[in-house]
mmCIF file of C-alpha atoms in Angstrom:
data_model
loop_
_atom_site.group_PDB
_atom_site.id
_atom_site.type_symbol
_atom_site.label_atom_id
_atom_site.label_comp_id
_atom_site.label_asym_id
_atom_site.label_seq_id
_atom_site.Cartn_x
_atom_site.Cartn_y
_atom_site.Cartn_z
ATOM 1 C CA LYS A 1 76.795 162.090 67.826
ATOM 2 C CA GLU A 2 75.868 161.176 71.436
ATOM 3 C CA GLU A 3 72.884 159.094 70.229
ATOM 4 C CA VAL A 4 75.086 157.142 67.824
ATOM 5 C CA VAL A 5 77.599 156.379 70.593
ATOM 6 C CA ASN A 6 74.836 155.160 72.946
ATOM 7 C CA ARG A 7 73.359 152.908 70.287
ATOM 8 C CA THR A 8 76.684 151.268 69.520
ATOM 9 C CA ASN A 9 77.312 150.647 73.260
ATOM 10 C CA MET A 10 73.982 148.833 73.643
ATOM 11 C CA PRO A 11 74.082 145.002 73.464
ATOM 12 C CA GLN A 12 73.257 143.905 69.928
ATOM 13 C CA ASN A 13 72.173 140.330 70.597
ATOM 14 C CA GLU A 14 69.032 140.724 72.742
ATOM 15 C CA HIS A 15 66.584 142.089 70.165
ATOM 16 C CA ILE A 16 64.675 138.779 69.872
ATOM 17 C CA GLU A 17 64.270 138.407 73.655
ATOM 18 C CA LEU A 18 63.194 142.065 73.871
ATOM 19 C CA PHE A 19 60.605 141.577 71.097
ATOM 20 C CA GLN A 20 59.210 138.457 72.819
ATOM 21 C CA LYS A 21 58.982 140.323 76.109
ATOM 22 C CA ARG A 22 57.071 143.194 74.519
ATOM 23 C CA GLN A 23 54.900 141.410 71.935
ATOM 24 C CA GLY A 24 54.663 137.870 73.343
ATOM 25 C CA HIS A 25 55.162 134.572 71.450
ATOM 26 C CA ARG A 26 53.450 133.311 68.317
ATOM 27 C CA LEU A 27 50.244 131.376 68.916
ATOM 28 C CA ASP A 28 51.843 128.084 67.853
ATOM 29 C CA HIS A 29 55.156 128.712 69.682
ATOM 30 C CA TYR A 30 54.673 126.225 72.534
ATOM 31 C CA GLU A 31 53.279 123.550 70.214
ATOM 32 C CA LYS A 32 56.334 123.933 67.978
ATOM 33 C CA GLU A 33 58.660 123.692 70.994
ATOM 34 C CA ARG A 34 56.895 120.506 72.158
ATOM 35 C CA LYS A 35 57.232 118.900 68.716
ATOM 36 C CA LYS A 36 60.867 119.957 68.483
ATOM 37 C CA THR A 37 61.733 118.317 71.816
ATOM 38 C CA SER A 38 59.813 115.125 70.938
ATOM 39 C CA ARG A 39 61.690 114.865 67.618
ATOM 40 C CA LEU A 40 65.065 115.533 69.282
ATOM 41 C CA ALA A 41 65.510 111.938 70.506
ATOM 42 C CA HIS A 42 65.047 110.562 66.970
ATOM 43 C CA LYS A 43 67.365 113.219 65.565
ATOM 44 C CA MET A 44 70.101 112.348 68.089
ATOM 45 C CA ALA A 45 69.733 108.619 67.410
ATOM 46 C CA ARG A 46 70.008 109.203 63.651
ATOM 47 C CA LYS A 47 73.107 111.339 64.203
ATOM 48 C CA ALA A 48 74.694 108.656 66.414
ATOM 49 C CA GLN A 49 74.094 105.997 63.719
ATOM 50 C CA ASN A 50 75.638 108.060 60.941
ATOM 51 C CA LEU A 51 78.740 109.382 62.721
ATOM 52 C CA ARG A 52 82.042 107.583 62.161
ATOM 53 C CA GLY A 53 85.483 107.490 63.769
ATOM 54 C CA LEU A 54 86.589 109.873 66.512
ATOM 55 C CA LYS A 55 83.476 112.059 66.226
ATOM 56 C CA ALA A 56 81.326 108.982 66.900
ATOM 57 C CA LYS A 57 83.407 108.080 69.967
ATOM 58 C CA LEU A 58 83.166 111.591 71.434
ATOM 59 C CA TYR A 59 79.446 111.854 70.661
ATOM 60 C CA ASN A 60 78.637 108.458 72.206
ATOM 61 C CA LYS A 61 80.683 109.312 75.303
ATOM 62 C CA GLN A 62 78.699 112.544 75.698
ATOM 63 C CA ARG A 63 75.373 110.695 75.221
ATOM 64 C CA TYR A 64 76.389 108.057 77.751
ATOM 65 C CA SER A 65 77.158 110.689 80.407
ATOM 66 C CA GLU A 66 73.851 112.484 79.686
ATOM 67 C CA LYS A 67 71.884 109.236 80.022
ATOM 68 C CA ALA A 68 73.666 108.352 83.271
ATOM 69 C CA GLN A 69 72.841 111.800 84.669
ATOM 70 C CA MET A 70 69.201 111.425 83.588
ATOM 71 C CA ARG A 71 68.943 108.028 85.278
ATOM 72 C CA LYS A 72 70.361 109.509 88.495
ATOM 73 C CA THR A 73 67.849 112.386 88.382
ATOM 74 C CA ILE A 74 64.901 110.034 87.792
ATOM 75 C CA LYS A 75 66.058 107.781 90.629
ATOM 76 C CA ALA A 76 66.440 110.775 92.959
ATOM 77 C CA HIS A 77 62.859 111.866 92.177
ATOM 78 C CA GLU A 78 61.487 108.341 92.638
ATOM 79 C CA GLU A 79 63.342 107.680 95.877
ATOM 80 C CA LYS A 80 61.305 108.623 98.901
ATOM 81 C CA ASP A 81 61.863 108.253 102.605
ATOM 82 C CA ALA A 82 59.371 105.391 102.772
ATOM 83 C CA VAL A 83 58.437 104.402 106.295
ATOM 84 C CA VAL A 84 57.097 100.845 106.436
ATOM 85 C CA ASN A 85 55.528 99.500 109.576
ATOM 86 C CA ALA A 86 56.806 96.018 110.297
ATOM 87 C CA LYS A 87 54.089 93.446 110.928
ATOM 88 C CA GLU A 88 53.786 92.438 114.546
ATOM 89 C CA SER A 89 54.753 88.853 115.132
ATOM 90 C CA ASP A 90 52.216 86.719 116.981
ATOM 91 C CA GLU A 91 54.907 84.664 118.633
ATOM 92 C CA GLY A 92 55.078 85.497 122.320
ATOM 93 C CA ALA A 93 53.721 88.496 124.235
ATOM 94 C CA VAL A 94 55.148 91.983 123.653
ATOM 95 C CA PRO A 95 56.506 93.713 126.804
ATOM 96 C CA ALA A 96 54.492 96.687 128.141
ATOM 97 C CA TYR A 97 57.192 99.247 127.276
ATOM 98 C CA LEU A 98 57.141 98.093 123.600
ATOM 99 C CA ILE A 99 53.359 98.122 123.048
ATOM 100 C CA ASP A 100 53.186 101.744 121.798
ATOM 101 C CA ARG A 101 56.362 101.442 119.743
ATOM 102 C CA GLU A 102 56.029 100.198 116.179
ATOM 103 C CA GLY A 103 58.713 98.381 114.248
ATOM 104 C CA VAL A 104 59.753 100.872 111.565
ATOM 105 C CA ASN A 105 61.828 100.101 108.470
ATOM 106 C CA ARG A 106 63.306 103.024 106.566
ATOM 107 C CA THR A 107 64.114 102.147 102.991
ATOM 108 C CA LYS A 108 66.222 105.240 102.344
ATOM 109 C CA ILE A 109 68.810 104.301 104.960
ATOM 110 C CA LEU A 110 69.535 101.070 103.127
ATOM 111 C CA SER A 111 69.845 102.805 99.767
ATOM 112 C CA ASN A 112 72.289 105.343 101.271
ATOM 113 C CA MET A 113 74.454 102.490 102.544
ATOM 114 C CA VAL A 114 74.459 100.974 99.057
ATOM 115 C CA LYS A 115 75.418 104.360 97.579
ATOM 116 C CA GLN A 116 78.271 104.680 100.079
ATOM 117 C CA LYS A 117 79.594 101.238 99.150
ATOM 118 C CA ARG A 118 79.406 102.117 95.451
ATOM 119 C CA LYS A 119 81.323 105.323 96.101
ATOM 120 C CA GLU A 120 84.028 103.400 97.929
ATOM 121 C CA LYS A 121 84.215 100.871 95.090
ATOM 122 C CA ALA A 122 84.540 103.611 92.487
ATOM 123 C CA GLY A 123 87.353 105.187 94.519
ATOM 124 C CA LYS A 124 85.749 108.618 94.967
ATOM 125 C CA TRP A 125 87.427 110.048 98.057
ATOM 126 C CA GLN A 126 88.618 113.399 99.231
ATOM 127 C CA VAL A 127 92.324 113.141 98.477
ATOM 128 C CA PRO A 128 95.017 115.007 100.491
ATOM 129 C CA ILE A 129 96.412 116.714 97.348
ATOM 130 C CA PRO A 130 93.506 117.574 95.009
ATOM 131 C CA LYS A 131 95.549 119.614 92.460
ATOM 132 C CA ILE A 132 98.878 118.635 90.931
ATOM 133 C CA LYS A 133 101.292 120.683 88.859
ATOM 134 C CA PRO A 134 101.514 119.149 85.355
ATOM 135 C CA LEU A 135 104.882 117.762 84.243
ATOM 136 C CA SER A 136 106.285 118.249 80.747
ATOM 137 C CA GLU A 137 107.439 115.317 78.628
ATOM 138 C CA ALA A 138 111.026 116.617 78.847
ATOM 139 C CA GLU A 139 110.906 116.289 82.665
ATOM 140 C CA MET A 140 109.402 112.805 82.504
ATOM 141 C CA PHE A 141 111.538 111.284 79.746
ATOM 142 C CA SER A 142 115.044 111.640 78.403
ATOM 143 C CA VAL A 143 115.724 110.697 74.780
ATOM 144 C CA VAL A 144 117.967 107.669 74.245
ATOM 145 C CA ARG A 145 119.723 107.748 70.869
ATOM 146 C CA THR A 146 120.408 104.391 69.201
ATOM 147 C CA GLY A 147 121.821 103.010 65.973
ATOM 148 C CA LYS A 148 125.372 102.855 64.641
ATOM 149 C CA ARG A 149 125.587 106.637 64.189
ATOM 150 C CA ARG A 150 123.154 107.513 67.008
ATOM 151 C CA LYS A 151 120.584 108.865 64.547
ATOM 152 C CA LYS A 152 117.542 106.976 65.818
ATOM 153 C CA ALA A 153 115.738 108.713 68.686
ATOM 154 C CA TRP A 154 112.607 106.649 69.357
ATOM 155 C CA LYS A 155 113.627 105.268 72.752
ATOM 156 C CA ARG A 156 112.816 107.029 76.034
ATOM 157 C CA MET A 157 114.270 106.620 79.509
ATOM 158 C CA ILE A 158 111.899 107.366 82.392
ATOM 159 C CA ASN A 159 113.442 109.861 84.847
ATOM 160 C CA LYS A 160 110.866 109.275 87.588
ATOM 161 C CA VAL A 161 110.331 106.510 90.140
ATOM 162 C CA THR A 162 108.455 103.505 88.755
ATOM 163 C CA TYR A 163 106.802 100.365 90.054
ATOM 164 C CA VAL A 164 106.853 97.058 88.188
ATOM 165 C CA GLY A 165 105.064 93.918 89.390
ATOM 166 C CA GLU A 166 106.638 90.773 90.804
ATOM 167 C CA ASN A 167 106.148 88.823 87.552
ATOM 168 C CA PHE A 168 107.467 91.620 85.322
ATOM 169 C CA THR A 169 109.535 90.407 82.375
ATOM 170 C CA ARG A 170 111.526 93.031 80.528
ATOM 171 C CA LYS A 171 111.256 93.195 76.754
ATOM 172 C CA ASN A 172 114.228 92.518 74.519
ATOM 173 C CA PRO A 173 116.379 95.665 75.122
ATOM 174 C CA LYS A 174 116.647 96.202 71.363
ATOM 175 C CA PHE A 175 112.863 96.640 71.045
ATOM 176 C CA GLU A 176 112.122 98.267 74.424
ATOM 177 C CA ARG A 177 110.687 101.753 73.846
ATOM 178 C CA TYR A 178 110.309 102.896 77.479
ATOM 179 C CA ILE A 179 113.293 102.038 79.683
ATOM 180 C CA ARG A 180 112.621 101.901 83.434
ATOM 181 C CA PRO A 181 115.979 102.094 85.278
ATOM 182 C CA THR A 182 116.350 99.456 88.023
ATOM 183 C CA GLY A 183 117.753 102.125 90.378
ATOM 184 C CA LEU A 184 114.427 103.994 90.244
ATOM 185 C CA ARG A 185 112.181 100.948 90.753
ATOM 186 C CA PHE A 186 110.473 100.887 94.160
ATOM 187 C CA LYS A 187 108.529 98.102 95.869
ATOM 188 C CA LYS A 188 107.751 99.672 99.267
ATOM 189 C CA ALA A 189 106.173 102.934 100.436
ATOM 190 C CA HIS A 190 106.013 104.787 103.772
ATOM 191 C CA VAL A 191 102.258 105.085 104.315
ATOM 192 C CA THR A 192 100.793 107.273 107.067
ATOM 193 C CA HIS A 193 97.405 106.406 108.566
ATOM 194 C CA PRO A 194 95.662 109.811 109.063
ATOM 195 C CA GLU A 195 93.562 108.675 112.056
ATOM 196 C CA LEU A 196 96.201 106.613 113.869
ATOM 197 C CA LYS A 197 98.903 109.232 113.081
ATOM 198 C CA THR A 198 101.349 106.374 112.494
ATOM 199 C CA THR A 199 103.568 105.534 109.518
ATOM 200 C CA PHE A 200 104.032 102.002 108.212
ATOM 201 C CA GLN A 201 106.353 100.613 105.549
ATOM 202 C CA LEU A 202 104.010 98.710 103.228
ATOM 203 C CA ASP A 203 104.396 96.766 99.999
ATOM 204 C CA ILE A 204 103.062 98.390 96.829
ATOM 205 C CA LEU A 205 100.498 96.264 94.976
ATOM 206 C CA GLY A 206 100.100 98.533 91.951
ATOM 207 C CA VAL A 207 99.684 102.042 90.538
ATOM 208 C CA LYS A 208 95.972 102.817 90.458
ATOM 209 C CA LYS A 209 96.058 106.279 88.863
ATOM 210 C CA ASN A 210 98.711 108.789 87.879
ATOM 211 C CA PRO A 211 97.031 112.230 87.492
ATOM 212 C CA GLN A 212 99.611 113.307 84.895
ATOM 213 C CA SER A 213 98.483 110.860 82.194
ATOM 214 C CA GLN A 214 96.846 107.498 81.589
ATOM 215 C CA MET A 215 100.022 106.384 79.814
ATOM 216 C CA TYR A 216 102.087 106.980 82.978
ATOM 217 C CA THR A 217 99.576 104.869 84.936
ATOM 218 C CA GLY A 218 100.156 102.009 82.508
ATOM 219 C CA LEU A 219 103.940 102.408 82.756
ATOM 220 C CA GLY A 220 103.738 102.413 86.573
ATOM 221 C CA VAL A 221 105.316 105.875 86.951
ATOM 222 C CA ILE A 222 105.018 107.305 90.495
ATOM 223 C CA THR A 223 104.953 111.095 90.841
ATOM 224 C CA LYS A 224 103.461 113.462 93.426
ATOM 225 C CA GLY A 225 99.690 112.920 93.699
ATOM 226 C CA THR A 226 99.713 109.359 92.302
ATOM 227 C CA ILE A 227 97.187 106.939 93.818
ATOM 228 C CA LEU A 228 98.865 103.665 94.831
ATOM 229 C CA GLU A 229 97.359 100.401 95.996
ATOM 230 C CA VAL A 230 99.208 99.179 99.088
ATOM 231 C CA ASN A 231 99.114 95.938 101.094
ATOM 232 C CA VAL A 232 97.513 96.739 104.484
ATOM 233 C CA SER A 233 97.095 93.155 105.727
ATOM 234 C CA GLU A 234 99.723 93.860 108.455
ATOM 235 C CA LEU A 235 97.610 96.687 109.925
ATOM 236 C CA GLY A 236 94.761 94.303 110.785
ATOM 237 C CA LEU A 237 92.006 96.432 109.217
ATOM 238 C CA VAL A 238 88.661 94.592 109.124
ATOM 239 C CA THR A 239 85.457 95.232 107.131
ATOM 240 C CA GLN A 240 81.956 95.400 108.711
ATOM 241 C CA SER A 241 81.377 91.754 107.804
ATOM 242 C CA GLY A 242 84.616 90.739 109.570
ATOM 243 C CA LYS A 243 86.843 90.120 106.556
ATOM 244 C CA VAL A 244 90.475 91.259 106.650
ATOM 245 C CA VAL A 245 91.218 94.180 104.304
ATOM 246 C CA TRP A 246 94.041 93.213 101.947
ATOM 247 C CA GLY A 247 94.597 96.261 99.726
ATOM 248 C CA LYS A 248 93.829 99.953 100.216
ATOM 249 C CA TYR A 249 94.590 103.118 98.251
ATOM 250 C CA ALA A 250 97.103 105.785 99.295
ATOM 251 C CA GLN A 251 98.151 109.080 97.692
ATOM 252 C CA VAL A 252 101.823 109.982 97.236
ATOM 253 C CA THR A 253 102.618 113.294 98.980
ATOM 254 C CA ASN A 254 106.289 113.827 98.068
ATOM 255 C CA ASN A 255 108.548 113.794 95.005
ATOM 256 C CA PRO A 256 110.033 110.262 95.250
ATOM 257 C CA GLU A 257 112.786 110.848 92.673
ATOM 258 C CA LEU A 258 114.185 113.702 94.832
ATOM 259 C CA ASP A 259 113.729 112.140 98.292
ATOM 260 C CA GLY A 260 114.732 108.566 97.472
ATOM 261 C CA CYS A 261 111.618 107.157 99.160
ATOM 262 C CA ILE A 262 107.840 107.154 98.650
ATOM 263 C CA ASN A 263 105.758 108.940 101.303
ATOM 264 C CA ALA A 264 101.995 108.491 101.053
ATOM 265 C CA VAL A 265 98.787 109.089 103.021
ATOM 266 C CA LEU A 266 96.221 106.291 103.335
ATOM 267 C CA LEU A 267 92.774 107.140 101.915
ATOM 268 C CA VAL A 268 90.412 106.128 104.707
#
């Protein structure tokens, strides 16, 4: 009885690995593996061509991310800290204290600067609030019943603060699915600069990303954790090249619908 119990408690899925450890692989094992991996690209391409609809979309998205990762890995392997000695110019004599020193150009420094700029462009920053509690649809919307006998229930009123642009034209109220109340539309935000420790009232330029849903981003809904684009031309921020910074991103840190104002922290 004890032996039976011990056998049943043993893991049942490692018998192949155990056999390979004890007996070794077949003689043609590695050749087969090599052929399998070389055929895999063709197999994946064939699969991508034959898939249709949503499966095709998901599969192509996965392949795209894999390829991007592969390109990054290859680039990381190729990139070296190449030190290039600058050619000495013949024009004029070199001072005595510079004779032993060589002009050195480091290629990696430049590439890191480019990477940093790309990161900034893509909007990948450490945000003040990294995790946000998800909101249910019932919290976000309230059902508006329409029709002569109030039987139609396809309209929704947004219960949260929203932002609409300057040139916003409302749809015909009869056909408007999402109603944004004018009392909950905001145009300004109180933005705190984390380094200056000062708060400014700035104009909102747009809603960049609402973490709750892509749909809420499109509707311009502002909840806690939303990334806004604000007009910082008044602050006098300047780029390295000397251009005035017009718009910058800020993350909302409060619940605007409860406080009656939008508080945000500038992403520097």
